[in-house]
Short mmCIF file of C-alpha atoms and ligand atoms in Angstrom, two decimals:
data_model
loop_
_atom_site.label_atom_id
_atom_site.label_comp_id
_atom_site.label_asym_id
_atom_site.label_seq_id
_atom_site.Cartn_x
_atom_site.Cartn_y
_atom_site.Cartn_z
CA UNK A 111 -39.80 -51.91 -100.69
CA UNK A 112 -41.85 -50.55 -98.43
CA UNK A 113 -40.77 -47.27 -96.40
CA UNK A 114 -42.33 -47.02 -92.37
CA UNK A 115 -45.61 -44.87 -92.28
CA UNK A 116 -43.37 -42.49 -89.33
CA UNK A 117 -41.33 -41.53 -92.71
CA UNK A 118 -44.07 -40.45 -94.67
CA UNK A 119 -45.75 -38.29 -91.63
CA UNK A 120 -42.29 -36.24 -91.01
CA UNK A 121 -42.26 -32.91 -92.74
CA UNK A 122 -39.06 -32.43 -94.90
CA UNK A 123 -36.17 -31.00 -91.98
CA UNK A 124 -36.10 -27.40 -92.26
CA UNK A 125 -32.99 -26.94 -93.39
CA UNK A 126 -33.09 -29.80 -95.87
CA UNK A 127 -35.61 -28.33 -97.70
CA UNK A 128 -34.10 -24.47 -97.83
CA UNK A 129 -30.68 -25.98 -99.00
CA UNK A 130 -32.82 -27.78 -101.81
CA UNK A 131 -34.33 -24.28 -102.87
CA UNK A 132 -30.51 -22.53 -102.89
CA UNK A 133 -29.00 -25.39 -104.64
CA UNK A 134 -31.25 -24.23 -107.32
CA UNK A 135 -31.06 -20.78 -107.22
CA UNK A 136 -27.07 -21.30 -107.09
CA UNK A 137 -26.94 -24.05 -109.82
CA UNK A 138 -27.88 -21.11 -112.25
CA UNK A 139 -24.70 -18.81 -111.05
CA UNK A 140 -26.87 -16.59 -108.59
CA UNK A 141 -25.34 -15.60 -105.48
CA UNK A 142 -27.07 -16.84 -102.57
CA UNK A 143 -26.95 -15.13 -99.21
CA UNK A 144 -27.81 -18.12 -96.06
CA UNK A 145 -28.84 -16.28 -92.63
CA UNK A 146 -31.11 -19.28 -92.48
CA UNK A 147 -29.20 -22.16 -90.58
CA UNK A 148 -27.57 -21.26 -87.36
CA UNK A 149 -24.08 -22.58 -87.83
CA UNK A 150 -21.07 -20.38 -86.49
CA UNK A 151 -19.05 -19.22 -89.21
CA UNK A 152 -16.10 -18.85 -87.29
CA UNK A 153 -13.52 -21.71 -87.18
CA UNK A 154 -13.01 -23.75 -83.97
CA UNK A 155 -10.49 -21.75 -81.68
CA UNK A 156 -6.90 -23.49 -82.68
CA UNK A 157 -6.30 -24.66 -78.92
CA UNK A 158 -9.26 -27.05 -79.40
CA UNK A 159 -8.02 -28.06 -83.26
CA UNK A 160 -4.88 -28.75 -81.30
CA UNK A 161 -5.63 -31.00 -79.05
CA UNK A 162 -7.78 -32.67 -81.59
CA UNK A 163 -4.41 -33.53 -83.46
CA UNK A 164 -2.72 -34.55 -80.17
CA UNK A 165 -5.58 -36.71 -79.56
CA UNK A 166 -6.11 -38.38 -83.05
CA UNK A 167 -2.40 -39.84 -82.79
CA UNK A 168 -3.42 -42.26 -79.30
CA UNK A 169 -3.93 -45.62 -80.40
CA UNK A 170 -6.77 -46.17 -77.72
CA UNK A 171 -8.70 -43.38 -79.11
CA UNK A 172 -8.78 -45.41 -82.31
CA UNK A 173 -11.40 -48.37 -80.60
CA UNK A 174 -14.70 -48.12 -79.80
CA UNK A 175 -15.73 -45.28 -76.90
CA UNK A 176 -17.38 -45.75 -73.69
CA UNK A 177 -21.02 -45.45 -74.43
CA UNK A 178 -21.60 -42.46 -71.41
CA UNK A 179 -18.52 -40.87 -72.27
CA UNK A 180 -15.05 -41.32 -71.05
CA UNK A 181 -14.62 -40.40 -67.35
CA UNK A 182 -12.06 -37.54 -68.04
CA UNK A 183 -15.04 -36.43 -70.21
CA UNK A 184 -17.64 -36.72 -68.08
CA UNK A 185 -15.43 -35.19 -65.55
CA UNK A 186 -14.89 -32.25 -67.50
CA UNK A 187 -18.32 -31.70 -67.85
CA UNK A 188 -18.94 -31.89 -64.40
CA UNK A 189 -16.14 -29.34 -63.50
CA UNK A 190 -17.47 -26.90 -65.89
CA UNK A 191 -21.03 -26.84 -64.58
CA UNK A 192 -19.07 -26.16 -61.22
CA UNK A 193 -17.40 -23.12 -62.84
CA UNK A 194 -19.60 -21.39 -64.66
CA UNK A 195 -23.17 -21.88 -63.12
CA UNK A 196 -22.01 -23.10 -58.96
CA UNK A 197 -24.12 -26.66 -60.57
CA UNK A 198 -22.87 -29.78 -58.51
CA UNK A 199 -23.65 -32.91 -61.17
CA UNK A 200 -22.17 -36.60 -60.19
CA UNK A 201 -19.96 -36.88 -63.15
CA UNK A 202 -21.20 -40.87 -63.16
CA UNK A 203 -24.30 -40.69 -62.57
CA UNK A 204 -25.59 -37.32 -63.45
CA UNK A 205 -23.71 -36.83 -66.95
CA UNK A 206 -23.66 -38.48 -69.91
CA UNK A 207 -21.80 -37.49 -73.14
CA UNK A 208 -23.91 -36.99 -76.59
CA UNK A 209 -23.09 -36.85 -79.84
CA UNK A 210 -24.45 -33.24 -80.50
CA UNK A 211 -27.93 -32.30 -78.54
CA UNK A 212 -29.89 -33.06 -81.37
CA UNK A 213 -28.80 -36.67 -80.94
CA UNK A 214 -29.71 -36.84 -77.19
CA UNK A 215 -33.01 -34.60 -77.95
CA UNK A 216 -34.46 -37.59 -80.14
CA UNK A 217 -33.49 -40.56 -77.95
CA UNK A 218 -35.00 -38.88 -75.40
CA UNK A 219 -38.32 -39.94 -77.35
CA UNK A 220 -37.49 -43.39 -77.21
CA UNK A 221 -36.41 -43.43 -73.21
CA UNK A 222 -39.76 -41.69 -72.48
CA UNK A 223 -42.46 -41.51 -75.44
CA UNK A 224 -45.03 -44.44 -75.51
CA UNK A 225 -46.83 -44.90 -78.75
CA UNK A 226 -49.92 -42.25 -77.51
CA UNK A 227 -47.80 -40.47 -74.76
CA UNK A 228 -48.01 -36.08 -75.14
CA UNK A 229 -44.77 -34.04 -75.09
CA UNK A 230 -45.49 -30.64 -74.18
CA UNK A 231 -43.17 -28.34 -76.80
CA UNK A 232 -42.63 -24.88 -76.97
CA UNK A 233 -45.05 -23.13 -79.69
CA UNK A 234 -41.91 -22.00 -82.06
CA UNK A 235 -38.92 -24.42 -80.75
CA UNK A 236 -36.08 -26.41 -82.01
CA UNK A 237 -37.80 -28.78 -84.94
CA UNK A 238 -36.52 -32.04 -83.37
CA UNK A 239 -38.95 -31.75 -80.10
CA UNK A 240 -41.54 -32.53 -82.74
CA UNK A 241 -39.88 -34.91 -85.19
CA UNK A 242 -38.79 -36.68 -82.27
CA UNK A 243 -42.61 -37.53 -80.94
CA UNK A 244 -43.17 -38.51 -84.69
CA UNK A 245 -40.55 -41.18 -84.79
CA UNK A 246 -41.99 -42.98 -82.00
CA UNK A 247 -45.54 -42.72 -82.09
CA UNK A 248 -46.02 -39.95 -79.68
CA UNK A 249 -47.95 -36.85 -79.76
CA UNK A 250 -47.04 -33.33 -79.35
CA UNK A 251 -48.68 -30.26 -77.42
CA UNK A 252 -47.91 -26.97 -78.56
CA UNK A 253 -47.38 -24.54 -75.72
CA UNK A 254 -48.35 -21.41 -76.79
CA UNK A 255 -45.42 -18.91 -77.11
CA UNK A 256 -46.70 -14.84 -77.72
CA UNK A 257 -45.01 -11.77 -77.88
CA UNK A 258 -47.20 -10.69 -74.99
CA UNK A 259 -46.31 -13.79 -72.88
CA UNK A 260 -42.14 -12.65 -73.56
CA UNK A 261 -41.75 -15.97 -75.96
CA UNK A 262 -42.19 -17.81 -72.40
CA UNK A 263 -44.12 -21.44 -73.72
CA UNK A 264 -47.20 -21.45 -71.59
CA UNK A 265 -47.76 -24.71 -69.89
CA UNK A 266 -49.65 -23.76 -67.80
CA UNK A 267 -52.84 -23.67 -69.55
CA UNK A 268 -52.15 -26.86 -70.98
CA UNK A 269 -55.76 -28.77 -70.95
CA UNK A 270 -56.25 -31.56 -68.32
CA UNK A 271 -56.86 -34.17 -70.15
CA UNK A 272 -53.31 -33.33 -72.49
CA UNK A 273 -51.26 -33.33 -69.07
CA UNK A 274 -52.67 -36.54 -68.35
CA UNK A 275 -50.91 -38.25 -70.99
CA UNK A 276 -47.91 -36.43 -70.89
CA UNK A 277 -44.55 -37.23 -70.26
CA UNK A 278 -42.23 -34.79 -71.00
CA UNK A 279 -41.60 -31.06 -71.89
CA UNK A 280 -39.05 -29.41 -73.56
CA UNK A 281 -37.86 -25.87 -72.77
CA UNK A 282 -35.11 -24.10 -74.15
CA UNK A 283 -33.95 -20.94 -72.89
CA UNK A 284 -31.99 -18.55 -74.34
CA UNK A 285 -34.42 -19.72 -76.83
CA UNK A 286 -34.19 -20.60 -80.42
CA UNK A 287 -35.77 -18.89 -82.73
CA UNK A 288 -37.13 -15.91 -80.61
CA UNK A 289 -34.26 -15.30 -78.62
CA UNK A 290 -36.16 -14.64 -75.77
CA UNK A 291 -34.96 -15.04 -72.11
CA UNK A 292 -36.36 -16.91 -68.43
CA UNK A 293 -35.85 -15.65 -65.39
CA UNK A 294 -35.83 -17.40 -62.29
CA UNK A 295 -38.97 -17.34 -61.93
CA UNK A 296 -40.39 -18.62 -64.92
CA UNK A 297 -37.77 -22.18 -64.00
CA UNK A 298 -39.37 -22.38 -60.66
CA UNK A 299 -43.03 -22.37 -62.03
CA UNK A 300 -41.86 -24.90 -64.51
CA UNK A 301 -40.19 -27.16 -62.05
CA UNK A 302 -43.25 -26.94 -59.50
CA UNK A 303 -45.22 -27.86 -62.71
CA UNK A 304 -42.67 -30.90 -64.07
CA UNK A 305 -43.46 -31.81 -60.43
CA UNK A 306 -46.75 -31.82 -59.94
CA UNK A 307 -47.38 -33.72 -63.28
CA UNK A 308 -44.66 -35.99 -63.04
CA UNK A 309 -42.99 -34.76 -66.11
CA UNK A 310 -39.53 -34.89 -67.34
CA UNK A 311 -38.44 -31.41 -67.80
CA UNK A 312 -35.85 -31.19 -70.51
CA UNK A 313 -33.74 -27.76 -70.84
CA UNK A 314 -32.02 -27.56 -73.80
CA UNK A 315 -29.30 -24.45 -73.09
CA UNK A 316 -27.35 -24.49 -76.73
CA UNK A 317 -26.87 -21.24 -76.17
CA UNK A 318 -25.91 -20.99 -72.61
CA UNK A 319 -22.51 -19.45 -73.63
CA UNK A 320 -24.22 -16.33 -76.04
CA UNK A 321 -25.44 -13.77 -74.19
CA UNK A 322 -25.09 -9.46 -74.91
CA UNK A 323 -24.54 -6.65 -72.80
CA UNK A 324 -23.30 -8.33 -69.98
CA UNK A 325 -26.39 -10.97 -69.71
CA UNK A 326 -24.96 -14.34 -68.44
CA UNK A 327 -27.45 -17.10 -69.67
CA UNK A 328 -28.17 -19.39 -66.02
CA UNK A 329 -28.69 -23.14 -65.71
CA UNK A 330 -31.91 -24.21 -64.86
CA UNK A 331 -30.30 -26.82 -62.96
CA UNK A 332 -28.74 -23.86 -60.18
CA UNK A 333 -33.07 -23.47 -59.47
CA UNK A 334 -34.07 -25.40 -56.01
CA UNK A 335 -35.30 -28.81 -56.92
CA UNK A 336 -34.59 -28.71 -60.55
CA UNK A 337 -32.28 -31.87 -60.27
CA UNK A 338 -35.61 -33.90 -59.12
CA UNK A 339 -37.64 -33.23 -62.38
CA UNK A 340 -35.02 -32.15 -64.96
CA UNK A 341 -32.41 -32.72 -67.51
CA UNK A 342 -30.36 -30.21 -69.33
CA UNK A 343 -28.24 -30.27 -72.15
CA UNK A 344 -24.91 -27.96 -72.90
CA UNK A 345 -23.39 -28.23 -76.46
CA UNK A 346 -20.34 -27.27 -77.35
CA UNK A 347 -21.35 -26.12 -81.01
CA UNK A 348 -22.61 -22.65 -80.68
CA UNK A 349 -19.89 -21.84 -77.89
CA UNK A 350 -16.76 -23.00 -79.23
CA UNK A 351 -17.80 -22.87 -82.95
CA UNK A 352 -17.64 -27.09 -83.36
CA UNK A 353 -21.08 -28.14 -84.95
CA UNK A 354 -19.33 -29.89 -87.14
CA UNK A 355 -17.50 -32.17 -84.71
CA UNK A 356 -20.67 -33.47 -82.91
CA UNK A 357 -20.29 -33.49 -78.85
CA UNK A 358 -22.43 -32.35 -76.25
CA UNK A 359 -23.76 -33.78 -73.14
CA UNK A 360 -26.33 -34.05 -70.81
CA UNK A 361 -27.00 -33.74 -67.26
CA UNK A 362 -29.26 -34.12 -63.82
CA UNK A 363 -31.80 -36.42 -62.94
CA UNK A 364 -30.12 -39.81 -62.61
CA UNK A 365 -33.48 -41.53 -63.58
CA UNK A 366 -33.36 -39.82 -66.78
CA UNK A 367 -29.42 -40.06 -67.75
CA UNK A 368 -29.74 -43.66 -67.32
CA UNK A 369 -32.80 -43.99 -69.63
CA UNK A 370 -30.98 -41.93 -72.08
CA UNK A 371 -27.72 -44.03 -71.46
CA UNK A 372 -29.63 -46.98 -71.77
CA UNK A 373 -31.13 -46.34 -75.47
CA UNK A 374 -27.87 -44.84 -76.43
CA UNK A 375 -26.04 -47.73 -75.72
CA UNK A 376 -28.63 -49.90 -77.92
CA UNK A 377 -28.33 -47.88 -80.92
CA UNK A 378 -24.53 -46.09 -81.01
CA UNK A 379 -21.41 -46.38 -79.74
CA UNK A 380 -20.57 -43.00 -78.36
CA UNK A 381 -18.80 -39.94 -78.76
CA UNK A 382 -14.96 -40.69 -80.35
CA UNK A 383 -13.16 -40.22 -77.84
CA UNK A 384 -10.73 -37.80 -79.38
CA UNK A 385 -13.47 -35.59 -80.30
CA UNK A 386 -14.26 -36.05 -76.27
CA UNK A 387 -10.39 -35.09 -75.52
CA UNK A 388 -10.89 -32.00 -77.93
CA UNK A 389 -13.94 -30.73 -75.99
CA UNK A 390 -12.42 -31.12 -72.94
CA UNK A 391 -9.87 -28.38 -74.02
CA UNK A 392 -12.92 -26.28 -74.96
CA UNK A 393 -14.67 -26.11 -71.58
CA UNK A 394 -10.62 -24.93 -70.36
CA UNK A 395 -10.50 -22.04 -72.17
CA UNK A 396 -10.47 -18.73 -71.10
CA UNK A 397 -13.32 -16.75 -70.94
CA UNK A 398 -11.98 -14.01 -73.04
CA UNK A 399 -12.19 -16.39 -75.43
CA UNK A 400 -16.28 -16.60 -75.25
CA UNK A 401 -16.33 -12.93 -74.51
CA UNK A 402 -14.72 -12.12 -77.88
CA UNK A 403 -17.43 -14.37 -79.64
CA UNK A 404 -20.55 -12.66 -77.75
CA UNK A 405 -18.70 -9.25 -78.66
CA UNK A 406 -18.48 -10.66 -82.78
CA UNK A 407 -22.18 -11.52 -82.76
CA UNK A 408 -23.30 -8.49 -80.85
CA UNK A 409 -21.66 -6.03 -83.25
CA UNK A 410 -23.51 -8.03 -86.22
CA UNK A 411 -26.89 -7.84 -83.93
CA UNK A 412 -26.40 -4.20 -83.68
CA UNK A 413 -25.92 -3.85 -87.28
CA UNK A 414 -28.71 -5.94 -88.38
CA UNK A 415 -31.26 -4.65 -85.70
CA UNK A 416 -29.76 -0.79 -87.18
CA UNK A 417 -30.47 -2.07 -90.92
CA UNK A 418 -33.94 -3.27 -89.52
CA UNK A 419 -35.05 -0.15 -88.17
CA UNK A 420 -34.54 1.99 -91.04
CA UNK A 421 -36.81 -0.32 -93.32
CA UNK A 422 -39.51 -0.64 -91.03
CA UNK A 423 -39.15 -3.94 -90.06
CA UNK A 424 -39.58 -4.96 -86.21
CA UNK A 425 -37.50 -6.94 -83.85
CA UNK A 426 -36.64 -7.14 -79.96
CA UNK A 427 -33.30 -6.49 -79.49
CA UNK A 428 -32.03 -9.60 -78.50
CA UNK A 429 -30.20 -10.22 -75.58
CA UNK A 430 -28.83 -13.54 -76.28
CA UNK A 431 -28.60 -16.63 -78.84
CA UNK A 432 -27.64 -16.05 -82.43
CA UNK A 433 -31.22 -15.13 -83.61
CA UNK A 434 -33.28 -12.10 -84.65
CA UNK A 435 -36.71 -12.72 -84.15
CA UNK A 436 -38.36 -10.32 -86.61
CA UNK A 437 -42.02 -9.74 -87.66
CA UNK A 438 -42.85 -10.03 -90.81
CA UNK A 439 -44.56 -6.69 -92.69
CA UNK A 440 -48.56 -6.13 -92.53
CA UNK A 441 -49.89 -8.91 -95.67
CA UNK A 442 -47.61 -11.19 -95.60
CA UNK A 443 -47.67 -14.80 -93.99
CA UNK A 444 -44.24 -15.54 -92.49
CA UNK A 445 -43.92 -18.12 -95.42
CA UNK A 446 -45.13 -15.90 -97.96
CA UNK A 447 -42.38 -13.43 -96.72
CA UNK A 448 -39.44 -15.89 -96.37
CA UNK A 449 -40.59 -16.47 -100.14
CA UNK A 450 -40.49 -13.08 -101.77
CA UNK A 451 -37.45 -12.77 -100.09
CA UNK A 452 -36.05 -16.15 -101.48
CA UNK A 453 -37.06 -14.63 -104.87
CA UNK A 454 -36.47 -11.09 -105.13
CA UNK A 455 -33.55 -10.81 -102.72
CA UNK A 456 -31.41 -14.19 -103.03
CA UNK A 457 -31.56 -14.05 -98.63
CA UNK A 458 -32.60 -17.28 -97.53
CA UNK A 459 -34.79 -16.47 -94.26
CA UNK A 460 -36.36 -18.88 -92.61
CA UNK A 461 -40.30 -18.81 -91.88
CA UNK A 462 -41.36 -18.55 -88.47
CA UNK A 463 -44.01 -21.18 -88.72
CA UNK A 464 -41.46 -23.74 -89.50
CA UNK A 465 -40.74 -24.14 -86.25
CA UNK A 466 -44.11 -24.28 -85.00
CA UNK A 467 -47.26 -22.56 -84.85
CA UNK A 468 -46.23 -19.90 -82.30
CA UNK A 469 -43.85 -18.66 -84.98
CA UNK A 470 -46.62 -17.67 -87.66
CA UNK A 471 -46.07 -13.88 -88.38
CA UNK A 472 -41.78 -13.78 -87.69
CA UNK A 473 -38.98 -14.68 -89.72
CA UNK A 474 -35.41 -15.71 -87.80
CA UNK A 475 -32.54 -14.29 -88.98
CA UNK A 476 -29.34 -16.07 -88.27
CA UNK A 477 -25.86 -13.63 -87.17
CA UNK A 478 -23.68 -16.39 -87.92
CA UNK A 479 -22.90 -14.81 -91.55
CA UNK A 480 -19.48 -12.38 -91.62
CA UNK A 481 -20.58 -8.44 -91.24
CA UNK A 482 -20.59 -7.47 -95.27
CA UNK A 483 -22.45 -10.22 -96.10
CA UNK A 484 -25.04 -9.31 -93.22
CA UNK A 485 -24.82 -6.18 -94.52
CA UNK A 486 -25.39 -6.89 -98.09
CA UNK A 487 -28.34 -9.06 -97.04
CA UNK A 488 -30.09 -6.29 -95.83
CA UNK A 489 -29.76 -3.91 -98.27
CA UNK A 490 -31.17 -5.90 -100.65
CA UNK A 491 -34.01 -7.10 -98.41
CA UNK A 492 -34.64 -3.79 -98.34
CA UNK A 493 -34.06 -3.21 -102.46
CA UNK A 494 -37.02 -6.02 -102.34
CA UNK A 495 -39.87 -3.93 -100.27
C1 LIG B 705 -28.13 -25.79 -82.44
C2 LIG B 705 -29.16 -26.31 -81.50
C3 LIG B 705 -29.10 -27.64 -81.06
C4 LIG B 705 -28.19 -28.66 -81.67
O1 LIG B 705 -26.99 -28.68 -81.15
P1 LIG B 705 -25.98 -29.85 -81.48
O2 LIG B 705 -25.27 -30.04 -80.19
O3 LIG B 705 -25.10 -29.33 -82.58
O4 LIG B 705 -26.73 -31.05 -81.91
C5 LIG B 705 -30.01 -28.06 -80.10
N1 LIG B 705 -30.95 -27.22 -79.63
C6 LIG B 705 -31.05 -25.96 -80.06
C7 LIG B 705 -32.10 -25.09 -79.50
C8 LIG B 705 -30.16 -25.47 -81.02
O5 LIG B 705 -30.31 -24.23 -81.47
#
């Protein structure tokens, strides 16, 4: 049997591979502390768990879905851009339901990657924007992401012979792993550029819903022009704690939903649709709902950022996403560190440079771990130094 040469050229997924070092660890009875994967710890709020059971007991909902999502889905969506970011999408043209981002992230590739064809991807991103170009032949530009630069990917000094063969860029702002933040401006220059290269500009906003201290994440897609260049895609894992359930969906650019919709419907057979009736009672709930989660993962931020401080480590405080972006002490690589610490402290941090070479020198520490065990963690980081 002989494997495809795309399988041998993909790194080992991040997560796979720190799971397979734990396993280990807690195969011999150690106790194992994760702030590596970012994967809510709270349960899904019971409204949504409700209407889950309501919706599991419809006979329809038990045949196949509609591939782009079930009107009163796609409606939903649409309704909820309207509400929370002033965002007019078509609900038939201009959304289309996923089954998680990640899903709609790698069919992207095959809508608009050519075997040869450049993706520009943010220097320390979400691991798929790579994987993604693997799977199909394409190749991927790094836009350099610096502390100096905010964690903003620079694409503008992307080499002219790169932006000649590219097709698409990701963004992703709040961004995972830095945490940093756009402003307006930074969405314009990136539109004018997705413009004048004829680009697809992908946003990924997972954590559109996660923001501290009374900062409200924005759409790209509120920016003049946006809709002309861009896609962006709203999850509803981080916000209503369902990773596990698998729904998300994107919208804007009709070009580009329908060359999503079009692989998608090639290759699976959409979201079920009482998983779609479930998140539809999760974009209804009440915002004290999401204010009570941003207040949950800001305490924890405080504390961590608190424990930080007193050993010396350093981080921006972030303002949103469920990440601290920390840098890792003076003679230590960021895998080296995420190592030692992996060893001597049982903490499973993930390295930096795992998610791309931007991230070289900082660790990411995840919040979505309950306060003692947070707390815990960094003591005996600190036991380590
Ligand atoms: C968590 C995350 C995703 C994946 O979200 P799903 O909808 O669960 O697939 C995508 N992008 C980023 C940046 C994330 O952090």
């Amino acid at each position: 049997m002989r494997t495809a040469d795309r399988i041998a050229s993909l790194p080992p997924y991040l997560f796979a591979e720190i799971d397979r070092k734990a396993g280990l660890k807690r195969a011999q009875g150690i106790d194992v502390i994760s702030l590596g994967i970012g994967d809510p710890d709270r349960p899904t709020p019971e409204r949504i768990v409700e209407a889950m059971g309501r919706a599991i007991h419809v006979p329809r909902n038990h045949q196949y879905p509609s591939y782009a999502g079930a009107p009163s889905y796609r409606k939903a969506c649409s309704e909820w851009m309207q509400r929370r970011f002033g965002v007019d999408v078509d609900p038939d043209t201009e959304t289309l339901a996923l089954i998680g981002s990640k899903e709609g992230i790698a069919h992207l590739f095959v809508a608009f990657v050519d075997p040869g064809d450049v993706t520009l991807v943010p220097g320390a991103g979400y691991p798929v924007y790579y994987t993604g170009g693997v799977m199909v032949g394409g190749e991927t530009y790094w836009m350099p992401m610096t502390e100096e630069n905010g964690f903003l990917a620079d694409f503008e000094s992307t080499p002219a012979d790169v932006l000649g063969r590219a097709k698409m860029m990701f963004l992703s702002y709040p961004n995972n792993p830095t945490s940093a933040i756009a402003n307006e401006a930074y969405f314009d220059r990136a539109i004018a550029f997705a413009r004048e290269h004829d680009l697809l500009l992908v946003h990924d906003n997972a954590y559109s819903e996660i923001g501290y201290d009374g900062y409200r994440p924005p759409s790209l897609l509120e920016r003049p022009g946006a809709r002309d260049v861009a896609i962006e895609l709203f999850s509803c894992s981080k916000a209503y704690n369902m990773t596990g359930w698998r729904v998300a969906f994107a919208c804007g650019n009709a070009k580009a939903i329908k060359a999503l919709s079009t692989v998608k419907s090639n290759i699976d057979s959409g979201v079920f649709t009482a998983v779609q009736d479930a998140a539809i009672e999760a974009f209804a709930g009440p915002p004290s709902e999401i204010d009570e989660l941003c207040a949950m993962y800001q305490r924890r931020r405080d504390l961590v950022m608190e424990a930080l401080g007193k050993i010396g480590i350093q981080a921006a405080m972030p303002k949103a996403t469920i990440y601290i972006w920390a840098k890792v002490p003076e003679g230590y690589t960021s895998a080296s560190f995420a190592e030692k610490i992996l060893e001597e402290a049982d903490v499973i941090v993930p390295a930096g440079s795992a998610y791309g070479p931007s991230g070289e020198g900082f660790i990411r520490i995840s919040l979505t771990t309950p306060d003692e065990r947070l707390e815990e963690a960094v003591a005996r980081i600190e036991a380590s130094l």
